[in-house]
Short mmCIF file of C-alpha atoms in Angstrom, two decimals:
data_model
loop_
_atom_site.label_atom_id
_atom_site.label_comp_id
_atom_site.label_asym_id
_atom_site.label_seq_id
_atom_site.Cartn_x
_atom_site.Cartn_y
_atom_site.Cartn_z
CA MET A 1 150.10 55.42 92.47
CA ALA A 2 150.28 57.90 89.58
CA SER A 3 147.61 56.03 87.66
CA ALA A 4 145.38 56.04 90.73
CA LEU A 5 145.73 59.81 91.02
CA VAL A 6 144.84 60.24 87.37
CA LEU A 7 141.74 58.09 87.80
CA SER A 8 140.80 60.02 90.92
CA ALA A 9 141.13 63.33 89.13
CA CYS A 10 139.08 62.09 86.19
CA SER A 11 136.35 60.84 88.46
CA THR A 12 135.79 64.35 89.84
CA THR A 13 135.55 66.01 86.43
CA PRO A 14 131.95 67.21 85.97
CA VAL A 15 130.11 65.61 83.11
CA ASP A 16 128.22 67.86 80.70
CA GLU A 17 125.00 66.00 80.06
CA THR A 18 124.13 68.41 77.26
CA ALA A 19 127.30 67.68 75.24
CA GLY A 20 125.45 65.85 72.48
CA TRP A 21 122.25 67.88 72.61
CA SER A 22 121.02 70.08 69.78
CA PRO A 23 120.30 73.76 70.53
CA ASN A 24 116.59 73.06 70.19
CA ARG A 25 116.75 70.28 72.76
CA ILE A 26 118.64 72.48 75.21
CA TYR A 27 116.03 75.19 74.80
CA SER A 28 113.20 72.70 75.29
CA GLU A 29 114.79 71.25 78.43
CA ALA A 30 115.52 74.72 79.84
CA THR A 31 111.93 75.80 79.26
CA GLU A 32 110.58 72.67 80.95
CA GLU A 33 112.82 73.24 83.97
CA ARG A 34 111.67 76.84 84.20
CA ALA A 35 108.01 75.83 83.98
CA ALA A 36 108.60 73.34 86.79
CA GLY A 37 110.09 76.07 88.98
CA ASN A 38 113.65 74.78 88.70
CA TYR A 39 114.98 78.22 87.90
CA GLU A 40 118.63 77.66 88.75
CA LYS A 41 118.87 74.67 86.43
CA SER A 42 116.98 76.46 83.67
CA VAL A 43 119.37 79.43 83.91
CA THR A 44 122.34 77.07 83.51
CA LEU A 45 120.78 75.53 80.41
CA TYR A 46 119.94 78.89 78.88
CA GLU A 47 123.53 80.00 79.40
CA LYS A 48 124.79 76.90 77.58
CA LEU A 49 122.41 77.66 74.75
CA GLU A 50 123.62 81.26 74.52
CA GLY A 51 127.11 79.96 73.88
CA ARG A 52 126.24 77.20 71.43
CA ALA A 53 123.73 79.16 69.40
CA ALA A 54 125.53 82.51 69.54
CA GLY A 55 124.39 84.97 66.89
CA THR A 56 121.05 83.27 66.28
CA PRO A 57 117.51 84.32 67.21
CA LEU A 58 117.39 81.29 69.51
CA ALA A 59 120.31 82.67 71.52
CA GLN A 60 118.50 85.98 71.88
CA GLN A 61 115.39 84.18 73.11
CA ALA A 62 117.49 82.19 75.55
CA GLN A 63 118.89 85.40 76.98
CA LEU A 64 115.43 86.83 77.58
CA ASP A 65 114.16 83.57 79.04
CA LYS A 66 117.16 83.43 81.32
CA ALA A 67 116.37 86.93 82.59
CA TYR A 68 112.80 85.85 83.30
CA ALA A 69 113.99 82.75 85.18
CA GLN A 70 116.36 84.90 87.24
CA TYR A 71 113.50 87.29 87.99
CA LYS A 72 111.24 84.44 89.11
CA ALA A 73 114.06 83.07 91.27
CA GLY A 74 114.28 86.42 93.09
CA GLU A 75 117.67 87.26 91.57
CA GLN A 76 116.82 90.84 90.69
CA ALA A 77 120.35 92.12 90.13
CA GLN A 78 121.25 89.20 87.85
CA ALA A 79 118.04 89.59 85.84
CA LEU A 80 118.68 93.31 85.32
CA ALA A 81 122.27 92.62 84.27
CA THR A 82 121.06 90.07 81.73
CA LEU A 83 118.53 92.53 80.33
CA ASP A 84 121.08 95.35 80.14
CA ARG A 85 123.38 93.04 78.20
CA PHE A 86 120.54 92.08 75.87
CA GLN A 87 119.78 95.74 75.15
CA LYS A 88 123.41 96.50 74.36
CA LEU A 89 123.91 93.45 72.13
CA HIS A 90 120.56 93.56 70.32
CA PRO A 91 119.36 97.18 70.14
CA THR A 92 117.15 96.48 67.11
CA SER A 93 115.73 93.17 68.29
CA PRO A 94 112.02 92.66 67.54
CA ALA A 95 111.74 91.46 71.16
CA MET A 96 112.94 94.78 72.60
CA ASP A 97 109.43 95.64 73.76
CA TYR A 98 109.37 92.49 75.88
CA ALA A 99 112.86 93.22 77.22
CA LEU A 100 111.72 96.66 78.40
CA TYR A 101 108.54 95.23 79.87
CA LEU A 102 110.48 92.59 81.77
CA LYS A 103 112.92 95.22 83.01
CA GLY A 104 109.99 97.18 84.35
CA LEU A 105 108.57 94.08 86.01
CA VAL A 106 111.87 93.20 87.67
CA ASN A 107 112.15 96.65 89.19
CA PHE A 108 108.43 96.82 90.01
CA ASN A 109 108.84 93.60 91.98
CA ASP A 110 105.85 94.19 94.21
CA ASN A 111 102.77 92.13 95.02
CA LEU A 112 100.70 94.91 96.54
CA GLY A 113 97.83 97.11 95.57
CA LEU A 114 96.15 96.46 92.24
CA PHE A 115 98.53 93.62 91.43
CA GLY A 116 98.46 91.45 94.51
CA SER A 117 97.03 90.51 97.86
CA LEU A 118 96.05 92.92 100.59
CA ALA A 119 98.76 93.99 102.99
CA ARG A 120 99.29 96.60 105.66
CA GLN A 121 102.49 97.93 104.15
CA ASP A 122 102.29 99.46 100.67
CA LEU A 123 104.83 100.44 98.06
CA SER A 124 104.77 104.06 99.24
CA GLU A 125 106.49 103.07 102.48
CA ARG A 126 109.36 101.32 100.75
CA ASP A 127 112.49 102.33 98.85
CA GLN A 128 111.44 104.35 95.80
CA LYS A 129 114.57 103.90 93.66
CA ALA A 130 113.38 100.67 92.06
CA ALA A 131 109.90 102.13 91.50
CA LYS A 132 111.37 105.06 89.59
CA GLU A 133 113.55 102.76 87.48
CA SER A 134 110.52 100.58 86.80
CA PHE A 135 108.58 103.63 85.65
CA GLU A 136 111.37 104.64 83.27
CA ALA A 137 111.44 101.18 81.67
CA PHE A 138 107.67 101.17 81.22
CA ARG A 139 107.73 104.73 79.87
CA GLU A 140 110.34 103.79 77.27
CA LEU A 141 108.23 100.79 76.31
CA VAL A 142 105.00 102.72 75.73
CA SER A 143 106.88 105.53 73.99
CA ARG A 144 108.80 103.33 71.56
CA PHE A 145 106.21 100.59 71.16
CA PRO A 146 102.76 102.09 71.81
CA ASP A 147 101.02 99.21 70.05
CA SER A 148 102.93 96.46 71.82
CA ARG A 149 100.79 93.87 73.56
CA TYR A 150 102.73 94.71 76.73
CA SER A 151 101.97 98.43 76.64
CA PRO A 152 98.45 98.38 78.18
CA ASP A 153 99.69 96.63 81.32
CA ALA A 154 102.75 98.88 81.39
CA ARG A 155 100.49 101.94 81.38
CA ASP A 156 98.48 100.56 84.31
CA ARG A 157 101.66 99.93 86.25
CA MET A 158 102.94 103.42 85.46
CA THR A 159 99.77 104.86 86.99
CA TYR A 160 100.26 102.69 90.05
CA ILE A 161 103.87 103.82 90.39
CA VAL A 162 103.00 107.51 90.05
CA ASN A 163 100.34 107.11 92.72
CA SER A 164 102.75 105.30 95.00
CA LEU A 165 105.43 107.98 94.58
CA ALA A 166 102.89 110.65 95.45
CA GLN A 167 101.82 108.65 98.48
CA TYR A 168 105.45 108.28 99.51
CA GLU A 169 105.76 112.07 99.77
CA VAL A 170 102.51 112.20 101.74
CA HIS A 171 103.67 109.38 103.99
CA VAL A 172 106.78 111.41 104.85
CA ALA A 173 104.70 114.58 105.27
CA ARG A 174 102.37 112.77 107.67
CA TYR A 175 105.39 111.53 109.63
CA TYR A 176 106.72 115.08 110.00
CA HIS A 177 103.29 116.38 110.97
CA SER A 178 102.87 113.74 113.67
CA ARG A 179 106.14 114.90 115.23
CA GLY A 180 105.38 118.59 115.11
CA ALA A 181 107.75 119.37 112.23
CA TYR A 182 105.07 121.38 110.46
CA VAL A 183 107.24 123.30 107.99
CA ALA A 184 108.83 120.05 106.80
CA ALA A 185 105.36 118.50 106.53
CA ILE A 186 104.15 121.38 104.37
CA ASN A 187 107.18 121.13 102.10
CA ARG A 188 106.70 117.41 101.46
CA ALA A 189 102.98 117.82 100.88
CA GLN A 190 103.68 120.60 98.39
CA THR A 191 106.13 118.33 96.56
CA ALA A 192 103.37 115.77 96.08
CA LEU A 193 100.98 118.43 94.80
CA THR A 194 103.55 119.84 92.38
CA ASP A 195 105.00 116.62 90.99
CA TYR A 196 102.06 114.20 90.87
CA VAL A 197 98.91 115.59 89.31
CA ASN A 198 95.60 113.82 90.03
CA ALA A 199 97.10 111.18 92.34
CA PRO A 200 94.71 109.97 95.07
CA ALA A 201 97.17 110.99 97.78
CA LEU A 202 96.81 114.69 96.99
CA GLU A 203 93.64 114.93 99.04
CA GLU A 204 95.58 113.99 102.16
CA ALA A 205 98.46 116.25 101.12
CA LEU A 206 96.14 119.24 101.21
CA PHE A 207 94.76 118.19 104.58
CA ILE A 208 98.26 117.87 106.03
CA MET A 209 99.03 121.37 104.79
CA LEU A 210 95.78 122.68 106.30
CA GLN A 211 96.53 121.09 109.67
CA SER A 212 100.13 122.27 109.61
CA TYR A 213 99.17 125.86 108.83
CA GLU A 214 96.66 125.66 111.69
CA ALA A 215 99.35 124.45 114.07
CA LEU A 216 101.68 127.25 112.99
CA GLY A 217 98.97 129.88 113.45
CA LEU A 218 99.03 130.81 109.74
CA THR A 219 95.29 131.34 109.46
CA GLN A 220 95.23 132.95 106.02
CA LEU A 221 97.17 130.08 104.45
CA ARG A 222 95.02 127.63 106.38
CA ASP A 223 91.82 129.16 105.04
CA ASP A 224 93.18 129.32 101.48
CA THR A 225 94.11 125.64 101.65
CA ARG A 226 90.69 124.76 103.02
CA ARG A 227 89.00 126.54 100.11
CA VAL A 228 91.16 124.67 97.60
CA MET A 229 90.43 121.39 99.33
CA GLN A 230 86.67 122.02 99.46
CA ALA A 231 86.66 122.90 95.76
CA SER A 232 88.75 119.89 94.74
CA TYR A 233 87.26 117.36 97.16
CA PRO A 234 83.80 118.61 98.19
CA ASN A 235 82.96 115.30 99.90
CA SER A 236 86.31 114.85 101.59
CA GLU A 237 86.15 112.75 104.74
CA TYR A 238 89.35 114.38 105.95
CA LEU A 239 87.50 117.64 106.57
CA SER A 240 84.79 115.90 108.58
CA GLN A 241 86.68 113.01 110.20
CA GLY A 242 90.38 113.87 110.16
CA PHE A 243 93.16 111.48 109.24
CA LYS A 244 92.18 108.03 108.05
CA SER A 245 93.02 104.88 109.97
CA LYS A 246 96.17 103.00 109.01
CA ASP A 247 93.86 100.09 108.18
CA ASP A 248 92.80 101.88 105.00
CA PRO A 249 95.57 101.35 102.39
CA TRP A 250 95.70 104.14 99.82
CA TRP A 251 95.42 101.78 96.88
CA LYS A 252 91.99 100.53 97.94
CA ILE A 253 90.46 103.66 96.47
CA TRP A 254 92.39 103.55 93.23
#
């Protein structure tokens, strides 16, 4: 009976198929699994490689590739944790520019606007925390590594994020205006104007302020805002047609 129990226990012991593999073979297999979309398996293989090739450039590459596989698998928190660990362990790594770029991508995590298919909901209507963290990662990248091959795309994404953050403020201002909370609408529109220079959403921010001043009977402020708007946007459709339809996403004009 005892021998049967021992055999039973042994039969359930998981077998490590990579036990006799070289680090290079593990890396090759992990990369093939990732390319095939088998992200969970590729992550497991990269983790094995991290342990077996610890302290080598190959282990560093495995850590970055694991973060990318986690990102592609939709495991945002795990990918960010992997990248944070990489930054702490390898602060002078020649691949730091890629680590920062990937960190920005993980937090960007959006398929809208310039970078994806058309949709009714845009980034401005979603949680802005990740967008701000994405911006910070991209900003560190372009600041520390201005000539990196990843910096041009990072700069484009930074512009997109700034525009989306401005539009977020305008989205909230429009919400307040539609419910008659005109002072709150003015305050949010002013935030957009103050914090996000040259963003496309600022045209609507001014119009919301104009309409809100009108509703409050503040004619002098209304007229001042109209003059600023006419000078900044002489062909503004807001002045002739009012608010745009929801069918016109802000990023179509960017």
